[in-house]
Coordinates of C-alpha atoms and ligand atoms in Angstrom, one line a residue:
X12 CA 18.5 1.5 15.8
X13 CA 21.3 -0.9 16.2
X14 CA 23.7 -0.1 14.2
X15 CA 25.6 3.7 13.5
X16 CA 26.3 2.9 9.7
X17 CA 25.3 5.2 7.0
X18 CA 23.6 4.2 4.2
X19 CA 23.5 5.8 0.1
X20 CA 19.9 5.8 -1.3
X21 CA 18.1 6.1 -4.2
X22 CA 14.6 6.9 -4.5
X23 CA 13.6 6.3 -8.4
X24 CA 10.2 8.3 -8.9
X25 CA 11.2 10.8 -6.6
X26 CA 8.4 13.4 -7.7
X27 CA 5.3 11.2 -7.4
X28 CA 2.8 11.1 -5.0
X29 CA 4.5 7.9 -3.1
X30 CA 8.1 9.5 -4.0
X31 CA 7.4 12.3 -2.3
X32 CA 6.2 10.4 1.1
X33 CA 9.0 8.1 0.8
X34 CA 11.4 11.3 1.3
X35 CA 9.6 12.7 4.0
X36 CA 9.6 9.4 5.9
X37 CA 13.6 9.3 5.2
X38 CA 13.8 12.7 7.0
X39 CA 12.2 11.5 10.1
X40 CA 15.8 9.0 10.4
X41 CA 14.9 5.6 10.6
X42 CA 18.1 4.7 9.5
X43 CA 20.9 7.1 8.9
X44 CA 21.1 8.5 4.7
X45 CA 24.6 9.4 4.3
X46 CA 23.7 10.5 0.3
X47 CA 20.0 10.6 -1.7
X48 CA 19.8 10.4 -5.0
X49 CA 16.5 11.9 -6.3
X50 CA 15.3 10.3 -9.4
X51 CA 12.6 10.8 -11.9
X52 CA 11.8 10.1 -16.2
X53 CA 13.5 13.0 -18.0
X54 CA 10.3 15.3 -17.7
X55 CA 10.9 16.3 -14.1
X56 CA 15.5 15.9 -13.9
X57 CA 16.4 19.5 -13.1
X58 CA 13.5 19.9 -10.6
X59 CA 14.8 20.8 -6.8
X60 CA 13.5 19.2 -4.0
X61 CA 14.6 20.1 -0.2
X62 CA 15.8 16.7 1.9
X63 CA 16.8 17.3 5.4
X64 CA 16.6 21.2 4.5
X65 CA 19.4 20.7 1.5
X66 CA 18.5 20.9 -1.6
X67 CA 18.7 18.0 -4.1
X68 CA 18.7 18.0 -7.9
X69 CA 16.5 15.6 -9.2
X70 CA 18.3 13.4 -12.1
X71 CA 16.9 11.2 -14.5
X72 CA 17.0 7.5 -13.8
X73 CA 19.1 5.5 -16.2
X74 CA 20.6 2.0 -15.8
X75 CA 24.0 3.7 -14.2
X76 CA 22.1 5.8 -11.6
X77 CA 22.8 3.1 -9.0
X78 CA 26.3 2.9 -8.3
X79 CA 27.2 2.7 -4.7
X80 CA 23.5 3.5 -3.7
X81 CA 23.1 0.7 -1.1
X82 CA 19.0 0.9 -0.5
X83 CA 16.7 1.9 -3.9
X84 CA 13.1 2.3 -3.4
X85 CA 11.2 1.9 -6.9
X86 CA 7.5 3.7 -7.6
X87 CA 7.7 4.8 -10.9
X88 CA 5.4 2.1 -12.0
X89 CA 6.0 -1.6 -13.3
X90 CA 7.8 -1.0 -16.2
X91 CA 10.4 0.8 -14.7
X92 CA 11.2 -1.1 -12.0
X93 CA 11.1 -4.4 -14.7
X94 CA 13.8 -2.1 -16.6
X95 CA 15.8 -0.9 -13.7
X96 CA 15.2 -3.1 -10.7
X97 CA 18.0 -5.0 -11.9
X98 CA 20.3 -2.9 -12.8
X99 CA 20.2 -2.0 -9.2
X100 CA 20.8 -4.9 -7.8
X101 CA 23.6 -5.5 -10.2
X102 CA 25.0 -2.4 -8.9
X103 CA 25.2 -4.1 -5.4
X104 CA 21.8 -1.8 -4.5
X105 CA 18.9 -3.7 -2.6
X106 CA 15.0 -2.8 -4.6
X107 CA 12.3 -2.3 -2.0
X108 CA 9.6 -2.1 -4.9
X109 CA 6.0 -0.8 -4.8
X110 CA 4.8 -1.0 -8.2
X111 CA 3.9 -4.9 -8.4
X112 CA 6.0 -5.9 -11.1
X113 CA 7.3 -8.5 -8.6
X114 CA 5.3 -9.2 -6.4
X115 CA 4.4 -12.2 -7.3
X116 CA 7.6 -13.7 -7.8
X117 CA 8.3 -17.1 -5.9
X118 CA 11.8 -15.9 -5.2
X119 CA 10.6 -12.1 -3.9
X120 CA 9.6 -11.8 -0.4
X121 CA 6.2 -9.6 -0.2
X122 CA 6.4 -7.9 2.9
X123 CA 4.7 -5.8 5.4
X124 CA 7.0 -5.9 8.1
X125 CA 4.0 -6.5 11.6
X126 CA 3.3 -9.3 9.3
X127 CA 5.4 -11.8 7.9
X128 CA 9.3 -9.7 8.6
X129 CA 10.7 -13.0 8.9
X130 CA 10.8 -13.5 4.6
X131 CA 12.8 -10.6 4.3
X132 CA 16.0 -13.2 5.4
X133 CA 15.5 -14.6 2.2
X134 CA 15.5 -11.7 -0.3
X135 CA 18.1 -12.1 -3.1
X136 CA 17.8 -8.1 -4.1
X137 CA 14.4 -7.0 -4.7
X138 CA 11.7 -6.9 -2.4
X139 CA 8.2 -6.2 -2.7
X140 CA 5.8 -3.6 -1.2
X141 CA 1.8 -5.4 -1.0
X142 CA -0.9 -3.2 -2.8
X143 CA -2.2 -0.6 -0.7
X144 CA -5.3 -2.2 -0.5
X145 CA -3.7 -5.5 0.9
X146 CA -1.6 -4.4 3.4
X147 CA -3.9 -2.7 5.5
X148 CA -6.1 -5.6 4.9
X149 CA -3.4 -8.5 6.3
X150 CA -2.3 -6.1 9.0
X151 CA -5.9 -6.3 10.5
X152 CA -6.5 -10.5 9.6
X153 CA -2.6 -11.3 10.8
X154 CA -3.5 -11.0 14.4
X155 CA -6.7 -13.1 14.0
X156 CA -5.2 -15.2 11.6
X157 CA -2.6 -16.2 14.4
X158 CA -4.9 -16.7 17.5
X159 CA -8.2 -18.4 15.7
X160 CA -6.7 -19.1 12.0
X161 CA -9.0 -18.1 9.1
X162 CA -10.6 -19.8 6.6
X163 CA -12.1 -17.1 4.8
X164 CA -12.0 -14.1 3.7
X165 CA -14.6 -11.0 1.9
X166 CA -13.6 -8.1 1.1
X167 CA -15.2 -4.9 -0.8
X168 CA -13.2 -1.9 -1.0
X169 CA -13.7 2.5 -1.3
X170 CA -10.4 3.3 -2.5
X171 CA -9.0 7.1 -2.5
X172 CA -8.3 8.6 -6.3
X173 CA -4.5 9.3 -4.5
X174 CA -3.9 5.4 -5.3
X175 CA -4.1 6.2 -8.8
X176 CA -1.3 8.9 -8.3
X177 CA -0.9 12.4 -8.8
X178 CA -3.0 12.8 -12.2
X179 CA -6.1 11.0 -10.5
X180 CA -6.2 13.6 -7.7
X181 CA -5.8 16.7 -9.9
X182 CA -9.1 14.9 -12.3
X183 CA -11.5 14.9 -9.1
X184 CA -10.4 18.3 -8.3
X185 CA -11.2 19.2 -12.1
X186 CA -14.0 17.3 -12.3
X187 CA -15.7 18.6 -9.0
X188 CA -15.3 22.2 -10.0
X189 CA -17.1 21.3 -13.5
X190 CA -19.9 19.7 -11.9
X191 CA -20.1 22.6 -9.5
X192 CA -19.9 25.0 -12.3
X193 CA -22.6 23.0 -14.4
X194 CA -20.5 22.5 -16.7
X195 CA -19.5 19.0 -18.5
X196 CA -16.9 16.5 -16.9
X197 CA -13.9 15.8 -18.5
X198 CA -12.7 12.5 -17.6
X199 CA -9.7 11.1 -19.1
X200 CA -7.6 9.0 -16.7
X201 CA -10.1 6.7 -14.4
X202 CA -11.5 4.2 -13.9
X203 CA -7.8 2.8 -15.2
X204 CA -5.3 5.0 -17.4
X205 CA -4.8 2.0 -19.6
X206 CA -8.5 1.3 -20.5
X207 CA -10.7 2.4 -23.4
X208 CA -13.3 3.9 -21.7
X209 CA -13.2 6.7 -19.0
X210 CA -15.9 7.6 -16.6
X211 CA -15.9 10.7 -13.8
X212 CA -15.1 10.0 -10.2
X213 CA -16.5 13.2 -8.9
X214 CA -20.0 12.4 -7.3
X215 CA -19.5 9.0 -8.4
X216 CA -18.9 5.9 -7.3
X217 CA -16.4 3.4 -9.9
X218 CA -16.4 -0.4 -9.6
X219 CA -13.4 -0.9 -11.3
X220 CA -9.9 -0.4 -10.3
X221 CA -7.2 -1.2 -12.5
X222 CA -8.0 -3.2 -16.4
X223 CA -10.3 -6.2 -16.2
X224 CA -8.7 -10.4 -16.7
X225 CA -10.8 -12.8 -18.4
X226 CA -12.2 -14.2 -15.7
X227 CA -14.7 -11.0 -15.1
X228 CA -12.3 -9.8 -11.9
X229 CA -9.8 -6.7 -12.2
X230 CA -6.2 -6.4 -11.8
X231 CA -6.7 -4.7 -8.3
X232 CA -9.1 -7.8 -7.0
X233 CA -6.5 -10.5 -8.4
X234 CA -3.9 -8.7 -6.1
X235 CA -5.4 -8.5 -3.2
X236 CA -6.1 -12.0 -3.9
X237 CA -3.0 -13.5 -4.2
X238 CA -0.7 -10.8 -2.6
X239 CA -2.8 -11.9 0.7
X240 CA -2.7 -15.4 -0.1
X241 CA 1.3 -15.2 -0.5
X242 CA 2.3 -12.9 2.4
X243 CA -0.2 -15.1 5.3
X244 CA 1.6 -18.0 3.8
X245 CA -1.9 -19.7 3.6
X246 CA -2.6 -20.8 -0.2
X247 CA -5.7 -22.7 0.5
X248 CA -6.9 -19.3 2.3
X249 CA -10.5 -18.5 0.2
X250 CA -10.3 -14.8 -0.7
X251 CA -12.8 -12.7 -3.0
X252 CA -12.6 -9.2 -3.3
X253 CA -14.9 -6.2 -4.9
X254 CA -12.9 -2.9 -5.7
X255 CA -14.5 0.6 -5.9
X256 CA -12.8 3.6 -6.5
X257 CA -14.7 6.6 -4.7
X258 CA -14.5 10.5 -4.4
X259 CA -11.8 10.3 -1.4
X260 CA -8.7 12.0 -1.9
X261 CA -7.0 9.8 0.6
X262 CA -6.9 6.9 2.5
X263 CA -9.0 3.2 1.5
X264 CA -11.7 1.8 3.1
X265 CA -12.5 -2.0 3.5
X266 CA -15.5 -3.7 4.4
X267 CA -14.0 -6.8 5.7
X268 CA -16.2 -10.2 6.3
X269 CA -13.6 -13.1 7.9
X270 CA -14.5 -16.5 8.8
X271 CA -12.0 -17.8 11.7
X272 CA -11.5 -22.0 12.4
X273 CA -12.0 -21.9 15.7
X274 CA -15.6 -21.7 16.5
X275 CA -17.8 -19.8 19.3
X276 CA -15.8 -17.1 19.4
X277 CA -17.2 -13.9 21.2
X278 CA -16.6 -9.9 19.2
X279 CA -15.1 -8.7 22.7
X280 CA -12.0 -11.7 22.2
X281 CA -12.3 -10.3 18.8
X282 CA -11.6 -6.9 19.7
X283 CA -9.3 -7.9 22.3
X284 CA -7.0 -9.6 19.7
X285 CA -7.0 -6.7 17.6
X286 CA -6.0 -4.2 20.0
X287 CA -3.0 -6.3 20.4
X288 CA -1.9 -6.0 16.9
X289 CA 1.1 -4.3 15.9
X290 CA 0.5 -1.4 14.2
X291 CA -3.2 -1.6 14.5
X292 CA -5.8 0.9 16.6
X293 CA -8.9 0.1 17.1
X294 CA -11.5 2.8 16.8
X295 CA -15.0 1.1 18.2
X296 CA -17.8 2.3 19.7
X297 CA -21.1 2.4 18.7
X298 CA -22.7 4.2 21.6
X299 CA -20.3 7.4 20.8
X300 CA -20.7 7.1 17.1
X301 CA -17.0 5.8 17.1
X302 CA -15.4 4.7 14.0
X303 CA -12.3 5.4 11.5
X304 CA -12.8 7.4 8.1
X305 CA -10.7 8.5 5.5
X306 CA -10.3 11.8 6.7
X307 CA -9.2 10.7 10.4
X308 CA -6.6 8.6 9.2
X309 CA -5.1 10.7 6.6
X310 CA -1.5 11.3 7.4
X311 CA -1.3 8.4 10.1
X312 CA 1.1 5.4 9.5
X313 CA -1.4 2.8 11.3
X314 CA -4.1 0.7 10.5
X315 CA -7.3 1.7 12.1
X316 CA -10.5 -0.8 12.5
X317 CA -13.9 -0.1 13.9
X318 CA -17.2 -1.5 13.3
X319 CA -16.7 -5.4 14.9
X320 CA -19.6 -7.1 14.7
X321 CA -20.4 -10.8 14.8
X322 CA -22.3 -12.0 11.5
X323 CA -26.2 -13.0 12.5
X324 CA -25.8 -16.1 10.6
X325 CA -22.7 -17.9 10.7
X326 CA -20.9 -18.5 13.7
X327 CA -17.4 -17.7 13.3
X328 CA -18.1 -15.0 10.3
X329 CA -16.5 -11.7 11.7
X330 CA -17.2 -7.7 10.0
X331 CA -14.7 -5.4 9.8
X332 CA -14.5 -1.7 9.1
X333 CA -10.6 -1.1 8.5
X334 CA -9.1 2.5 7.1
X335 CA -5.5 3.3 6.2
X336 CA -3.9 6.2 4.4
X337 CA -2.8 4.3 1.0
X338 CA -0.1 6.6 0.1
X339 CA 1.4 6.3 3.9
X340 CA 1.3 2.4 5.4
X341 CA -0.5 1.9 2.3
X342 CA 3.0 2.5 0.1
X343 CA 5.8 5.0 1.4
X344 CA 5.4 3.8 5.2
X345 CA 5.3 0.4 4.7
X346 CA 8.4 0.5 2.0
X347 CA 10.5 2.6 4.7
X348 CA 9.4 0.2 6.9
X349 CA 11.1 -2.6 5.0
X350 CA 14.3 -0.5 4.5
X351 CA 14.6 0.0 8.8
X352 CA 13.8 -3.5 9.2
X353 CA 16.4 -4.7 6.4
X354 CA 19.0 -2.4 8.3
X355 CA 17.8 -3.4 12.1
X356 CA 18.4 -7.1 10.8
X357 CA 22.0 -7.0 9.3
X358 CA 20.4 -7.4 5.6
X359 CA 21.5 -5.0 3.6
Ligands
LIG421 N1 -0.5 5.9 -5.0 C1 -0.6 4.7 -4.3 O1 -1.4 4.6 -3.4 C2 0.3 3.6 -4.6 C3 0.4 2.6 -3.6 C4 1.3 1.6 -3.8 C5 2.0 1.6 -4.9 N2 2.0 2.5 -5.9 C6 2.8 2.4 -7.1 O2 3.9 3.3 -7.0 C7 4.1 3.8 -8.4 C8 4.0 5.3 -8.4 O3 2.8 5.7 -8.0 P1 2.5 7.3 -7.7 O4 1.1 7.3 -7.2 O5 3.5 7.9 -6.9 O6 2.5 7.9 -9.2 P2 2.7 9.3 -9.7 O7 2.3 10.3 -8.7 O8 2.1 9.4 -11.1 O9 4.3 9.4 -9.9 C9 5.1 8.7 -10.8 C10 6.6 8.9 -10.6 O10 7.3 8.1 -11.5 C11 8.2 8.8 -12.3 N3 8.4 8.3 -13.6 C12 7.4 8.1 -14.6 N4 8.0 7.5 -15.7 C13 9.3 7.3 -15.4 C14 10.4 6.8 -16.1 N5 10.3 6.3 -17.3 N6 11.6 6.8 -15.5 C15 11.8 7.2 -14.2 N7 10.8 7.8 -13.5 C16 9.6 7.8 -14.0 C17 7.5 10.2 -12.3 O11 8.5 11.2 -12.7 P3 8.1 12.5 -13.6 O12 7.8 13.6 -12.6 O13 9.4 12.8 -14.3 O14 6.9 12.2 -14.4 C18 7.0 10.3 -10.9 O15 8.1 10.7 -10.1 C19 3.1 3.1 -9.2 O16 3.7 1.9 -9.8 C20 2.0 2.7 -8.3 O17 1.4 1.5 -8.8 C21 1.1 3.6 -5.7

């Protein structure tokens, strides 16, 4: 902390899954919150929620919910922040966004701050949280990235229903207790609340996160195509990416195969590198049977990667094993993050 100034925020989807994670990081004081305004769709204004052991009324978010609010973090989803994103910055408010409704804006940095802080200097209101599946992602190539370069990148993802929010979660629960019961599944929300058809996610296994673009690939691969493309500021970077949603209740899991420039490079410089990275911890040891899961790095802000092996066949090809909690330095975390880092820098 370098400054003692007190700052109003807003935190518009207040009673969602990353809402609620977004509070509690605010309570651990990166930055001093002088007032919080709690904000939600009318369905949940009324409802109490406890911040720093006071209790807050949650108010429904409208275009004049900003005033004096100097930090407002959006996940309410995309169309909200398109409608009120800028009404908060009109308001004089700065938007650190997680939905991706801007994401991909030339003009918005997309940010995880161990990455690529620097772009923050050139917000001009709103800046943008990576997809879940992304940032852990970058955090573990950036690192790499910087002491080899990278050419290329493959990635297949097992990504936790809690990345779907809070309706996701309560279907597996549902759904688990049918099966369990022998009775029928009801499945109504996955593989994507927006699509025709729905399938279960208990005992199941879904390739397909998010509605699907012409070209064959979903939503979810294009971002973590292009979301990693724009925050390693490397547009000829070759990325592809496969996206499965699994039976996890939190945290993502990423196979991850990377091809570095530099040839002849040994795992142990590898491992080396990575155990350097900010943020990162590197869980890897195949004699103990060492290696990060979802359930070991549920609640935990940092990236975790295990399983570093050199590929048999190509000489600078790299696999990567690389867990995060999604709803933690997969959204909330990382969007906190962006608020400490706005206020350590004099930019807010
Ligand atoms: N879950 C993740 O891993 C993750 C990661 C990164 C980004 N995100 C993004 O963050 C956003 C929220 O995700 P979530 O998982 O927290 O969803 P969620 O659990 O379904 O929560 C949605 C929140 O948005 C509020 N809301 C809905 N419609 C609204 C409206 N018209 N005006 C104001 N508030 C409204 C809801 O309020 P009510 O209680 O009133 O319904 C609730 O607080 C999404 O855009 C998602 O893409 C999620």
């Amino acid at each position: 902390m370098t400054t003692n100034k007190q700052y109003n925020v807003a935190v518009v989807g207040a009673t969602g899954a990353v809402g609620q994670k977004i509070i509690q990081f605010l309570e651990e004081k990166p930055f001093q919150v002088n007032r919080i305004k709690l904000l939600s769709s009318k369905r949940s204004a009324g409802t109490k929620v406890l911040f720093d052991g006071k209790e807050v009324t949650v108010e429904e978010a409208t275009p004049n919910s900003f005033e004096d609010i100097d930090i407002a973090f959006f996940s309410a989803g995309g169309a909200v922040s398109k409608q009120l994103a800028p009404e908060a910055v009109k308001s004089g408010a700065i938007v650190v966004d997680n939905t991706s409704a801007y994401r991909m804006d030339k003009d918005v940095p997309l940010v995880v701050p161990e990455v690529n802080e620097e772009d923050l200097k050139n917000h001009e209101g709103i800046i943008a949280n990576p997809n879940c599946s992304t940032i852990q992602m970058v955090a573990a190539l950036k690192p790499l990235q910087d002491a080899f370069g990278i050419s290329r990148v493959i990635v297949s993802t097992y990504q936790a229903v809690s990345g779907a929010g809070l309706s996701a979660q309560d279907e597996l629960t549902g759904q688990t207790k049918q099966y369990l019961d022998g009775e029928e599944m009801t499945a109504n929300i996955l593989p994507a609340g927006a699509d025709k058809k729905h399938y279960p996610i208990a005992f199941n296994a879904l390739p397909q996160i998010d509605v699907f673009e012409e070209n064959g690939y979903t939503k979810e691969e294009l971002k973590m195509i292009n979301e990693t493309k724009k925050i390693l500021h490397e547009p000829e970077l070759h990325v592809a990416a496969t996206c499965v949603r699994l039976p996890v209740f939190t945290s993502h899991s990423e196979s991850v195969y990377v091809e570095t420039k530099k040839e002849d490079i040994s795992v142990k410089e590898i491992r080396q590198t990575l155990e350097g990275g900010a943020g990162l911890v590197v869980e890897d040891d195949p004699s103990t049977q060492t290696y990060p899961t979802p359930l070991s790095a549920s609640g935990k802000k940092e990236v975790f990667v295990g399983r570093i092996r050199k590929d048999l066949d190509a000489n600078n090809g790299f696999h990567l094993w690389v867990v995060s909690d999604n709803l933690v330095k997969g959204a909330a975390w990382n969007t906190v993050q962006i608020a400490e880092s706005l206020v350590k820098n004099n930019l807010v």
